[in-house]
PDB file of C-alpha atoms in Angstrom:
ATOM      1  CA  ARG A1461     -64.895 -28.459  -5.980  1.00  0.00           C
ATOM      2  CA  GLY A1462     -66.652 -25.654  -4.125  1.00  0.00           C
ATOM      3  CA  TRP A1463     -63.460 -23.623  -4.086  1.00  0.00           C
ATOM      4  CA  LEU A1464     -63.265 -23.700  -7.892  1.00  0.00           C
ATOM      5  CA  TYR A1465     -66.902 -22.688  -8.351  1.00  0.00           C
ATOM      6  CA  SER A1466     -66.514 -19.755  -5.977  1.00  0.00           C
ATOM      7  CA  PHE A1467     -64.443 -17.747  -8.460  1.00  0.00           C
ATOM      8  CA  GLY A1468     -67.351 -17.210 -10.855  1.00  0.00           C
ATOM      9  CA  MET A1469     -70.064 -16.526  -8.267  1.00  0.00           C
ATOM     10  CA  ARG A1470     -71.401 -13.116  -7.312  1.00  0.00           C
ATOM     11  CA  LYS A1471     -70.667 -14.077  -3.688  1.00  0.00           C
ATOM     12  CA  CYS A1472     -69.486 -17.283  -2.061  1.00  0.00           C
ATOM     13  CA  GLY A1473     -69.045 -17.756   1.669  1.00  0.00           C
ATOM     14  CA  ARG A1474     -66.598 -20.061   3.391  1.00  0.00           C
ATOM     15  CA  ARG A1475     -66.970 -23.842   3.655  1.00  0.00           C
ATOM     16  CA  LEU A1476     -68.994 -24.445   0.480  1.00  0.00           C
ATOM     17  CA  GLU A1477     -69.359 -28.210   0.022  1.00  0.00           C
ATOM     18  CA  VAL A1478     -70.305 -29.549  -3.402  1.00  0.00           C
ATOM     19  CA  ALA A1479     -70.865 -33.317  -3.730  1.00  0.00           C
ATOM     20  CA  HIS A1480     -70.414 -35.244  -6.958  1.00  0.00           C
ATOM     21  CA  ASP A1481     -72.641 -34.858 -10.039  1.00  0.00           C
ATOM     22  CA  VAL A1482     -73.743 -31.331  -9.049  1.00  0.00           C
ATOM     23  CA  VAL A1483     -74.524 -29.016 -11.979  1.00  0.00           C
ATOM     24  CA  LEU A1484     -74.268 -25.229 -11.605  1.00  0.00           C
ATOM     25  CA  THR A1485     -75.128 -22.940 -14.531  1.00  0.00           C
ATOM     26  CA  ALA A1486     -74.984 -19.142 -14.771  1.00  0.00           C
ATOM     27  CA  ILE A1487     -72.988 -19.120 -11.535  1.00  0.00           C
ATOM     28  CA  GLU A1488     -72.514 -15.363 -11.809  1.00  0.00           C
ATOM     29  CA  THR A1489     -76.107 -15.062 -10.486  1.00  0.00           C
ATOM     30  CA  LEU A1490     -75.386 -17.100  -7.306  1.00  0.00           C
ATOM     31  CA  GLU A1491     -74.841 -15.646  -3.836  1.00  0.00           C
ATOM     32  CA  LEU A1492     -74.008 -18.278  -1.234  1.00  0.00           C
ATOM     33  CA  GLY A1493     -73.470 -17.814   2.485  1.00  0.00           C
ATOM     34  CA  ASP A1494     -71.100 -19.742   4.758  1.00  0.00           C
ATOM     35  CA  GLY A1495     -71.488 -23.490   5.228  1.00  0.00           C
ATOM     36  CA  VAL A1496     -73.723 -24.255   2.211  1.00  0.00           C
ATOM     37  CA  TYR A1497     -73.907 -27.949   1.239  1.00  0.00           C
ATOM     38  CA  LEU A1498     -75.129 -29.223  -2.152  1.00  0.00           C
ATOM     39  CA  ALA A1499     -75.663 -33.002  -2.076  1.00  0.00           C
ATOM     40  CA  ASN A1500     -75.215 -35.464  -4.933  1.00  0.00           C
ATOM     41  CA  GLY A1501     -76.960 -34.626  -8.185  1.00  0.00           C
ATOM     42  CA  CYS A1502     -78.256 -31.156  -7.294  1.00  0.00           C
ATOM     43  CA  VAL A1503     -78.904 -28.918 -10.310  1.00  0.00           C
ATOM     44  CA  VAL A1504     -78.830 -25.125 -10.008  1.00  0.00           C
ATOM     45  CA  LEU A1505     -80.020 -23.382 -13.171  1.00  0.00           C
ATOM     46  CA  GLY A1506     -79.218 -19.702 -12.812  1.00  0.00           C
ATOM     47  CA  GLY A1507     -80.460 -16.839 -14.905  1.00  0.00           C
ATOM     48  CA  GLY A1508     -82.206 -14.887 -12.192  1.00  0.00           C
ATOM     49  CA  PRO A1509     -80.576 -14.274  -8.820  1.00  0.00           C
ATOM     50  CA  ILE A1510     -80.285 -17.217  -6.436  1.00  0.00           C
ATOM     51  CA  LEU A1511     -79.536 -16.179  -2.840  1.00  0.00           C
ATOM     52  CA  ILE A1512     -78.700 -18.903  -0.323  1.00  0.00           C
ATOM     53  CA  GLY A1513     -78.027 -17.990   3.304  1.00  0.00           C
ATOM     54  CA  ASP A1514     -75.563 -19.406   5.825  1.00  0.00           C
ATOM     55  CA  ASN A1515     -75.733 -23.087   6.797  1.00  0.00           C
ATOM     56  CA  VAL A1516     -78.310 -24.124   4.198  1.00  0.00           C
ATOM     57  CA  ILE A1517     -78.183 -27.781   3.187  1.00  0.00           C
ATOM     58  CA  PHE A1518     -79.707 -29.480   0.155  1.00  0.00           C
ATOM     59  CA  GLY A1519     -80.545 -33.173  -0.051  1.00  0.00           C
ATOM     60  CA  PRO A1520     -79.734 -35.181  -3.168  1.00  0.00           C
ATOM     61  CA  LEU A1521     -81.185 -34.373  -6.595  1.00  0.00           C
ATOM     62  CA  CYS A1522     -82.666 -30.954  -5.760  1.00  0.00           C
ATOM     63  CA  LEU A1523     -83.446 -28.576  -8.626  1.00  0.00           C
ATOM     64  CA  LEU A1524     -83.305 -24.774  -8.386  1.00  0.00           C
ATOM     65  CA  ALA A1525     -84.491 -23.051 -11.572  1.00  0.00           C
ATOM     66  CA  SER A1526     -84.443 -19.236 -11.615  1.00  0.00           C
ATOM     67  CA  SER A1527     -85.257 -19.061 -15.322  1.00  0.00           C
ATOM     68  CA  ASN A1528     -88.105 -20.440 -17.388  1.00  0.00           C
ATOM     69  CA  HIS A1529     -89.167 -20.800 -21.017  1.00  0.00           C
ATOM     70  CA  THR A1530     -91.956 -18.680 -22.505  1.00  0.00           C
ATOM     71  CA  PHE A1531     -94.244 -19.572 -25.387  1.00  0.00           C
ATOM     72  CA  ASN A1532     -93.716 -17.281 -28.389  1.00  0.00           C
ATOM     73  CA  GLY A1533     -96.835 -18.378 -30.279  1.00  0.00           C
ATOM     74  CA  THR A1534     -95.081 -21.201 -32.088  1.00  0.00           C
ATOM     75  CA  ASN A1535     -92.704 -22.874 -29.643  1.00  0.00           C
ATOM     76  CA  PHE A1536     -90.844 -22.475 -26.377  1.00  0.00           C
ATOM     77  CA  LYS A1537     -87.520 -21.386 -27.887  1.00  0.00           C
ATOM     78  CA  GLY A1538     -86.067 -17.944 -27.420  1.00  0.00           C
ATOM     79  CA  PRO A1539     -85.694 -15.684 -24.421  1.00  0.00           C
ATOM     80  CA  GLY A1540     -87.489 -16.774 -21.299  1.00  0.00           C
ATOM     81  CA  THR A1541     -88.341 -15.239 -17.966  1.00  0.00           C
ATOM     82  CA  THR A1542     -86.099 -14.983 -14.926  1.00  0.00           C
ATOM     83  CA  GLY A1543     -86.781 -14.361 -11.260  1.00  0.00           C
ATOM     84  CA  ALA A1544     -85.229 -14.738  -7.845  1.00  0.00           C
ATOM     85  CA  ILE A1545     -84.979 -17.729  -5.535  1.00  0.00           C
ATOM     86  CA  VAL A1546     -84.131 -16.994  -1.879  1.00  0.00           C
ATOM     87  CA  ILE A1547     -83.383 -19.538   0.851  1.00  0.00           C
ATOM     88  CA  GLU A1548     -82.601 -17.898   4.174  1.00  0.00           C
ATOM     89  CA  ALA A1549     -80.077 -19.124   6.768  1.00  0.00           C
ATOM     90  CA  ASN A1550     -80.207 -22.428   8.630  1.00  0.00           C
ATOM     91  CA  SER A1551     -82.718 -24.063   6.309  1.00  0.00           C
ATOM     92  CA  TRP A1552     -82.801 -27.602   4.929  1.00  0.00           C
ATOM     93  CA  VAL A1553     -84.166 -28.538   1.514  1.00  0.00           C
ATOM     94  CA  GLY A1554     -85.043 -32.246   1.339  1.00  0.00           C
ATOM     95  CA  GLY A1555     -83.991 -34.457  -1.539  1.00  0.00           C
ATOM     96  CA  HIS A1556     -85.748 -34.351  -4.924  1.00  0.00           C
ATOM     97  CA  SER A1557     -87.275 -30.946  -4.141  1.00  0.00           C
ATOM     98  CA  THR A1558     -87.817 -28.360  -6.876  1.00  0.00           C
ATOM     99  CA  LEU A1559     -87.552 -24.622  -6.194  1.00  0.00           C
ATOM    100  CA  LEU A1560     -88.824 -22.378  -8.984  1.00  0.00           C
ATOM    101  CA  ILE A1561     -88.893 -18.638  -9.736  1.00  0.00           C
ATOM    102  CA  GLY A1562     -90.448 -16.679  -6.867  1.00  0.00           C
ATOM    103  CA  THR A1563     -89.545 -19.154  -4.124  1.00  0.00           C
ATOM    104  CA  HIS A1564     -88.587 -17.517  -0.824  1.00  0.00           C
ATOM    105  CA  ILE A1565     -87.913 -19.864   2.087  1.00  0.00           C
ATOM    106  CA  ARG A1566     -87.577 -17.999   5.400  1.00  0.00           C
ATOM    107  CA  ALA A1567     -84.906 -18.716   8.020  1.00  0.00           C
ATOM    108  CA  ALA A1568     -84.684 -22.042   9.843  1.00  0.00           C
ATOM    109  CA  SER A1569     -87.280 -23.756   7.661  1.00  0.00           C
ATOM    110  CA  VAL A1570     -87.420 -27.279   6.278  1.00  0.00           C
ATOM    111  CA  VAL A1571     -88.638 -28.187   2.788  1.00  0.00           C
ATOM    112  CA  GLY A1572     -89.913 -31.781   2.736  1.00  0.00           C
ATOM    113  CA  ALA A1573     -88.487 -34.230   0.231  1.00  0.00           C
ATOM    114  CA  GLY A1574     -90.083 -34.107  -3.205  1.00  0.00           C
ATOM    115  CA  SER A1575     -91.733 -30.717  -2.697  1.00  0.00           C
ATOM    116  CA  VAL A1576     -92.340 -28.214  -5.490  1.00  0.00           C
ATOM    117  CA  CYS A1577     -91.983 -24.597  -4.304  1.00  0.00           C
ATOM    118  CA  ASN A1578     -93.078 -21.704  -6.511  1.00  0.00           C
ATOM    119  CA  ARG A1579     -93.920 -18.855  -4.130  1.00  0.00           C
ATOM    120  CA  ALA A1580     -92.742 -16.905  -1.106  1.00  0.00           C
ATOM    121  CA  PHE A1581     -93.548 -18.197   2.365  1.00  0.00           C
ATOM    122  CA  ASP A1582     -94.237 -15.496   4.953  1.00  0.00           C
ATOM    123  CA  ALA A1583     -93.001 -17.253   8.088  1.00  0.00           C
ATOM    124  CA  GLY A1584     -89.738 -18.857   9.117  1.00  0.00           C
ATOM    125  CA  GLN A1585     -89.225 -21.919  11.295  1.00  0.00           C
ATOM    126  CA  VAL A1586     -91.803 -23.900   9.336  1.00  0.00           C
ATOM    127  CA  LEU A1587     -92.062 -27.257   7.596  1.00  0.00           C
ATOM    128  CA  ILE A1588     -93.018 -26.762   3.954  1.00  0.00           C
ATOM    129  CA  ALA A1589     -94.113 -29.771   1.897  1.00  0.00           C
ATOM    130  CA  GLY A1590     -96.188 -30.918  -1.040  1.00  0.00           C
ATOM    131  CA  SER A1591     -96.766 -30.163  -4.690  1.00  0.00           C
ATOM    132  CA  PRO A1592     -97.466 -27.314  -4.762  1.00  0.00           C
ATOM    133  CA  ALA A1593     -95.707 -26.720  -1.450  1.00  0.00           C
ATOM    134  CA  ARG A1594     -97.562 -25.309   1.533  1.00  0.00           C
ATOM    135  CA  VAL A1595     -96.790 -24.778   5.210  1.00  0.00           C
ATOM    136  CA  VAL A1596     -97.503 -27.999   7.098  1.00  0.00           C
ATOM    137  CA  LYS A1597     -96.150 -27.142  10.573  1.00  0.00           C
ATOM    138  CA  ALA A1598     -94.669 -24.236  12.465  1.00  0.00           C
ATOM    139  CA  TYR A1599     -91.917 -24.651  15.045  1.00  0.00           C
ATOM    140  CA  VAL A1600     -91.535 -22.616  18.224  1.00  0.00           C
ATOM    141  CA  ARG A1601     -88.528 -23.292  20.446  1.00  0.00           C
ATOM    142  CA  ASP A1602     -87.942 -26.766  19.004  1.00  0.00           C
ATOM    143  CA  THR A1603     -91.582 -27.815  19.466  1.00  0.00           C
ATOM    144  CA  ALA A1604     -93.805 -28.553  16.479  1.00  0.00           C
ATOM    145  CA  ILE A1605     -97.229 -26.904  16.344  1.00  0.00           C
ATOM    146  CA  ASP A1606     -99.682 -28.827  14.162  1.00  0.00           C
ATOM    147  CA  HIS A1607    -102.551 -27.441  12.105  1.00  0.00           C
ATOM    148  CA  VAL A1608    -101.072 -24.259  10.705  1.00  0.00           C
TER     149      VAL A1608
END
């Protein structure tokens, strides 16, 4: 499956794994590194650029939405807004997480299951969780540091 998707993407690294029931739209806006894994039921709604680094894995039922509706005074139909989503290398996005326009996850970070991310995080090697997501822990040389 990943091999077929790769033809329409802006960039697709080697070893893309796409599980069943994954939905990818506007794939021409996707740039994927090597070793990316999209678990069952992930939905990637392009529109704005989505950049995913090497060895990033997504748990089941994650949503990445790089476009959004805008209110035109009457309804939410018509052209919306777009923006980037960036997930740097060696990160893990837990199942049922939602990543919206403006999300930037730094290298070697973990997004806790069910989190809603809508902004850039300044540091890498962190645990990000919650709704809205925030940094919960930082990691230094495989040791967790509480109270960030």
